[in-house]
Amino acid sequence: MSARLDFRVDGPADAPVLVLGPSLGTTLELWEPLLPALTGSWRVLRYDLRGHGGSEVIPGAVRVEELADDVTALLDRLEIRRFAIGGVSLGGAIASAVALRAPARVTNLILCCTSARFGEPGPWLERAGRVRAEGMRWLADTSAGRWFTPGFAARHPDRFERVMDMLRGTDAEGYAACCTALARFDLRDRLPEVRAPALVIAGAQDPVTPVAHGQELAAGIPAAVLTIVPDASHLAPYEQPGLVAQAVLSHLEGREWTTSGVTPKG
């Protein structure tokens, strides 16, 4: 059963559609700093993961493929047939799954700070159990150091607290369910099946999905380019929105983004 997702749409009504998903523990607001750049030429649809923000909570374990079905069900309701799609971390995994399940509908992929496999299942299942038992607030203390480079909170206290509020406000059961999706996810053998041109974005200082994870994605997807964003950790679009927006627009428009951060395939 698909969950009903909360969403926002910005940009010209007649522009091509770009679908963007957030990371575990954040909301559609994660992409807001990029909107001024992206909505000049794209109609941007942002959604909340099930159990996050304003989206429906469905208790129990889930797979990334089911989260992908949530997104395609939303797009079907909105009568959107063709689109580019991307996301951060879990949102990127969902975008990959959509591209595999509906290849004729996806024009481009944006895989940001994500992975073909997010590590062993055990730690994710342990986290799900602790969140169900203790709630969400303890996660704020452990997430800050993984999500941002040192000094970001001091330099941008309001923006930092906004993201922490997203995390603290996430439904515990919804968060735990998405942890089970990450525990089960393994796309490594299917990367060669991805047909859409892909931009893989890695934060240079990301400890959650390090650059090596981005390199694996770019090496496995037939039409992929890897962009390494300097001075960025796991939430690179939020920490470096200008650089990420430039990379995304260059990819979507078929232009080469000639900075030292771009590593072409091959």
Coordinates of C-alpha atoms in Angstrom, one line a residue:
M1 CA 0.0 0.0 0.0
S2 CA 1.4 3.4 -1.0
A3 CA 1.7 6.2 1.5
R4 CA 0.2 9.5 0.7
L5 CA 3.1 12.0 0.5
D6 CA 3.1 15.7 1.3
F7 CA 4.7 17.7 -1.5
R8 CA 5.4 21.2 -2.8
V9 CA 5.7 22.4 -6.4
D10 CA 7.6 25.5 -7.5
G11 CA 8.5 26.9 -10.8
P12 CA 6.9 27.6 -14.2
A13 CA 3.8 25.5 -15.0
D14 CA 5.1 24.7 -18.5
A15 CA 8.6 23.8 -17.5
P16 CA 10.0 20.2 -17.3
V17 CA 9.6 18.5 -14.0
L18 CA 12.4 17.8 -11.5
V19 CA 11.5 15.6 -8.6
L20 CA 13.6 15.9 -5.4
G21 CA 13.6 13.8 -2.3
P22 CA 15.2 14.5 1.1
S23 CA 17.5 12.4 3.3
L24 CA 16.4 10.3 6.3
G25 CA 15.3 12.5 9.1
T26 CA 14.8 15.7 7.0
T27 CA 11.9 17.2 5.0
L28 CA 11.3 18.7 1.6
E29 CA 12.7 22.0 3.1
L30 CA 16.2 20.5 2.6
W31 CA 16.1 21.6 -1.0
E32 CA 14.7 25.0 -0.4
P33 CA 18.1 26.9 -0.7
L34 CA 18.4 25.7 -4.3
L35 CA 15.0 26.8 -5.4
P36 CA 15.9 30.3 -6.7
A37 CA 18.4 28.7 -9.1
L38 CA 16.5 25.7 -10.1
T39 CA 13.0 27.2 -10.6
G40 CA 14.1 29.6 -13.4
S41 CA 13.9 26.7 -15.9
W42 CA 12.4 23.7 -14.0
R43 CA 9.2 22.9 -12.2
V44 CA 10.5 21.5 -9.0
L45 CA 8.4 19.0 -7.1
R46 CA 9.7 18.3 -3.6
Y47 CA 8.2 15.5 -1.4
D48 CA 8.4 14.3 2.2
L49 CA 9.3 10.7 2.8
R50 CA 6.6 8.6 4.4
G51 CA 6.5 9.3 8.1
H52 CA 8.4 12.6 7.6
G53 CA 7.1 16.1 7.5
G54 CA 3.5 16.1 6.4
S55 CA 3.5 12.6 4.8
E56 CA 1.5 9.6 6.0
V57 CA 2.9 7.2 8.5
I58 CA 2.6 3.5 7.8
P59 CA 4.0 1.4 10.6
G60 CA 6.3 -1.5 10.0
A61 CA 9.3 -2.5 7.9
V62 CA 9.5 -1.2 4.4
R63 CA 11.7 -1.5 1.3
V64 CA 13.2 1.2 -0.8
E65 CA 11.2 -0.1 -3.7
E66 CA 8.0 0.6 -1.8
L67 CA 9.2 4.1 -1.0
A68 CA 9.8 4.5 -4.8
D69 CA 6.2 3.3 -5.4
D70 CA 5.0 6.1 -3.0
V71 CA 6.7 8.6 -5.3
T72 CA 5.4 7.2 -8.6
A73 CA 1.9 7.0 -7.1
L74 CA 2.1 10.7 -6.3
L75 CA 3.3 11.5 -9.8
D76 CA 0.5 9.5 -11.3
R77 CA -2.0 11.4 -9.2
L78 CA -0.5 14.6 -10.6
E79 CA -0.5 13.2 -14.1
I80 CA 3.3 13.7 -14.5
R81 CA 4.6 11.2 -17.0
R82 CA 8.1 12.3 -17.7
F83 CA 10.5 13.8 -15.2
A84 CA 14.1 14.1 -13.9
I85 CA 14.5 12.8 -10.4
G86 CA 17.0 13.0 -7.6
G87 CA 17.5 13.0 -3.9
V88 CA 19.9 13.1 -1.0
S89 CA 20.9 9.8 0.7
L90 CA 17.7 7.8 1.1
G91 CA 16.1 10.2 -1.4
G92 CA 18.8 9.3 -3.9
A93 CA 18.3 5.6 -3.3
I94 CA 14.6 6.1 -4.0
A95 CA 15.4 8.0 -7.2
S96 CA 17.5 5.1 -8.3
A97 CA 14.7 2.7 -7.6
V98 CA 12.2 4.8 -9.6
A99 CA 14.6 4.9 -12.5
L100 CA 14.9 1.1 -12.5
R101 CA 11.1 0.5 -12.0
A102 CA 10.0 3.1 -14.6
P103 CA 12.9 3.7 -17.0
A104 CA 10.8 5.1 -19.8
R105 CA 9.6 7.9 -17.5
V106 CA 13.0 9.2 -16.1
T107 CA 15.0 11.6 -18.2
N108 CA 17.9 12.2 -15.7
L109 CA 19.1 11.2 -12.3
I110 CA 20.6 13.3 -9.5
L111 CA 22.2 11.0 -6.9
C112 CA 23.4 13.2 -4.1
C113 CA 25.4 11.9 -1.1
T114 CA 24.0 8.4 -1.6
S115 CA 25.1 4.9 -2.1
A116 CA 24.3 1.6 -3.8
R117 CA 24.5 0.0 -0.3
F118 CA 24.4 1.8 3.0
G119 CA 26.4 -0.7 5.1
E120 CA 25.5 -3.7 7.1
P121 CA 21.9 -4.1 8.2
G122 CA 22.7 -4.5 11.9
P123 CA 23.3 -0.8 12.8
W124 CA 20.3 0.4 10.9
L125 CA 18.0 -2.1 12.6
E126 CA 19.5 -1.2 16.0
R127 CA 18.9 2.4 15.3
A128 CA 15.3 1.6 14.3
G129 CA 14.8 -0.2 17.6
R130 CA 16.2 2.6 19.7
V131 CA 14.1 5.2 18.0
R132 CA 11.0 3.2 18.6
A133 CA 12.0 2.8 22.3
E134 CA 13.4 6.3 23.0
G135 CA 12.0 8.7 20.4
M136 CA 13.9 11.1 18.1
R137 CA 15.6 13.7 20.3
W138 CA 18.8 11.7 21.0
L139 CA 19.5 11.6 17.3
A140 CA 20.1 15.4 17.1
D141 CA 23.3 15.0 19.1
T142 CA 24.7 12.3 16.9
S143 CA 23.6 13.6 13.5
A144 CA 25.2 17.1 13.5
G145 CA 28.7 15.8 13.1
R146 CA 27.7 13.5 10.2
W147 CA 25.6 16.0 8.3
F148 CA 27.8 19.1 8.3
T149 CA 31.4 20.0 8.2
P150 CA 33.0 21.5 11.4
G151 CA 32.0 25.1 12.0
F152 CA 28.8 25.0 9.9
A153 CA 26.6 25.3 13.0
A154 CA 28.6 28.3 14.3
R155 CA 28.6 30.1 11.0
H156 CA 24.9 29.4 10.2
P157 CA 23.1 28.8 13.5
D158 CA 19.6 29.5 12.1
R159 CA 20.0 27.2 9.1
F160 CA 21.6 24.5 11.3
E161 CA 18.7 24.7 13.8
R162 CA 16.2 24.5 11.0
V163 CA 17.6 21.1 10.0
M164 CA 17.7 19.9 13.6
D165 CA 14.1 20.8 13.9
M166 CA 13.3 18.7 10.8
L167 CA 14.9 15.7 12.6
R168 CA 13.3 16.3 16.0
G169 CA 9.9 16.7 14.3
T170 CA 10.1 13.4 12.4
D171 CA 7.7 10.7 13.5
A172 CA 9.6 8.0 15.3
E173 CA 7.8 5.1 13.6
G174 CA 8.2 6.7 10.2
Y175 CA 11.9 7.2 10.8
A176 CA 12.4 3.6 12.1
A177 CA 10.5 2.2 9.1
C178 CA 12.9 4.1 6.7
C179 CA 15.9 2.7 8.7
T180 CA 14.6 -0.8 7.8
A181 CA 14.6 0.3 4.1
L182 CA 18.2 1.4 4.3
A183 CA 19.1 -1.9 6.0
R184 CA 17.8 -4.0 3.2
F185 CA 19.0 -1.8 0.3
D186 CA 21.6 -3.2 -2.1
L187 CA 21.7 -1.9 -5.7
R188 CA 25.2 -2.9 -6.5
D189 CA 24.4 -5.7 -9.0
R190 CA 21.7 -3.6 -10.7
L191 CA 23.7 -0.4 -11.4
P192 CA 24.4 -1.4 -15.1
E193 CA 20.6 -1.5 -15.7
V194 CA 20.2 2.2 -14.9
R195 CA 19.5 3.8 -18.3
A196 CA 19.1 7.5 -17.4
P197 CA 22.1 9.8 -17.5
A198 CA 23.2 10.3 -13.9
L199 CA 24.9 13.0 -12.0
V200 CA 26.5 11.6 -8.8
I201 CA 27.3 14.2 -6.2
A202 CA 29.6 13.4 -3.2
G203 CA 30.5 15.7 -0.3
A204 CA 34.3 15.8 0.0
Q205 CA 34.0 15.4 3.8
D206 CA 31.0 13.1 4.0
P207 CA 31.5 10.3 6.6
V208 CA 28.1 8.7 6.0
T209 CA 28.4 8.0 2.2
P210 CA 32.0 8.9 1.5
V211 CA 33.4 9.8 -1.9
A212 CA 34.2 6.1 -2.5
H213 CA 30.4 5.4 -2.5
G214 CA 29.9 8.0 -5.2
Q215 CA 32.7 6.5 -7.2
E216 CA 31.1 3.1 -7.0
L217 CA 27.8 4.5 -8.3
A218 CA 29.5 6.5 -11.1
A219 CA 31.6 3.4 -12.2
G220 CA 28.5 1.1 -12.2
I221 CA 26.0 3.3 -14.0
P222 CA 26.6 3.4 -17.7
A223 CA 26.0 7.1 -18.3
A224 CA 27.3 8.8 -15.1
V225 CA 29.4 11.7 -14.0
L226 CA 30.8 12.2 -10.5
T227 CA 30.9 15.6 -8.9
I228 CA 32.8 16.0 -5.6
V229 CA 31.7 19.1 -3.7
P230 CA 34.4 20.7 -1.6
D231 CA 33.7 21.9 2.0
A232 CA 30.6 19.7 2.2
S233 CA 29.5 16.8 4.3
H234 CA 26.4 14.5 4.0
L235 CA 23.8 17.3 3.4
A236 CA 25.8 18.9 0.5
P237 CA 22.8 20.6 -1.2
Y238 CA 22.0 22.4 2.1
E239 CA 25.6 23.2 3.0
Q240 CA 26.8 24.2 -0.5
P241 CA 23.5 25.1 -2.4
G242 CA 25.2 27.3 -5.0
L243 CA 27.7 24.7 -6.1
V244 CA 25.2 21.9 -6.1
A245 CA 22.7 23.9 -8.0
Q246 CA 25.3 24.7 -10.7
A247 CA 26.2 21.0 -11.0
V248 CA 22.5 20.0 -11.2
L249 CA 21.6 22.6 -13.9
S250 CA 24.7 21.8 -15.9
H251 CA 23.8 18.1 -15.9
L252 CA 20.1 18.7 -16.7
E253 CA 21.0 21.0 -19.6
G254 CA 23.7 18.8 -21.0
R255 CA 26.5 21.2 -20.3
E256 CA 29.9 20.2 -18.9
W257 CA 30.5 21.8 -15.5
T258 CA 34.2 22.6 -15.7
T259 CA 35.5 22.8 -12.2
S260 CA 38.0 20.8 -10.3
G261 CA 35.2 19.1 -8.6
V262 CA 33.9 17.2 -11.6
T263 CA 35.2 13.8 -12.5
P264 CA 33.9 12.5 -15.9
K265 CA 33.3 8.8 -16.2
G266 CA 36.3 7.0 -17.6

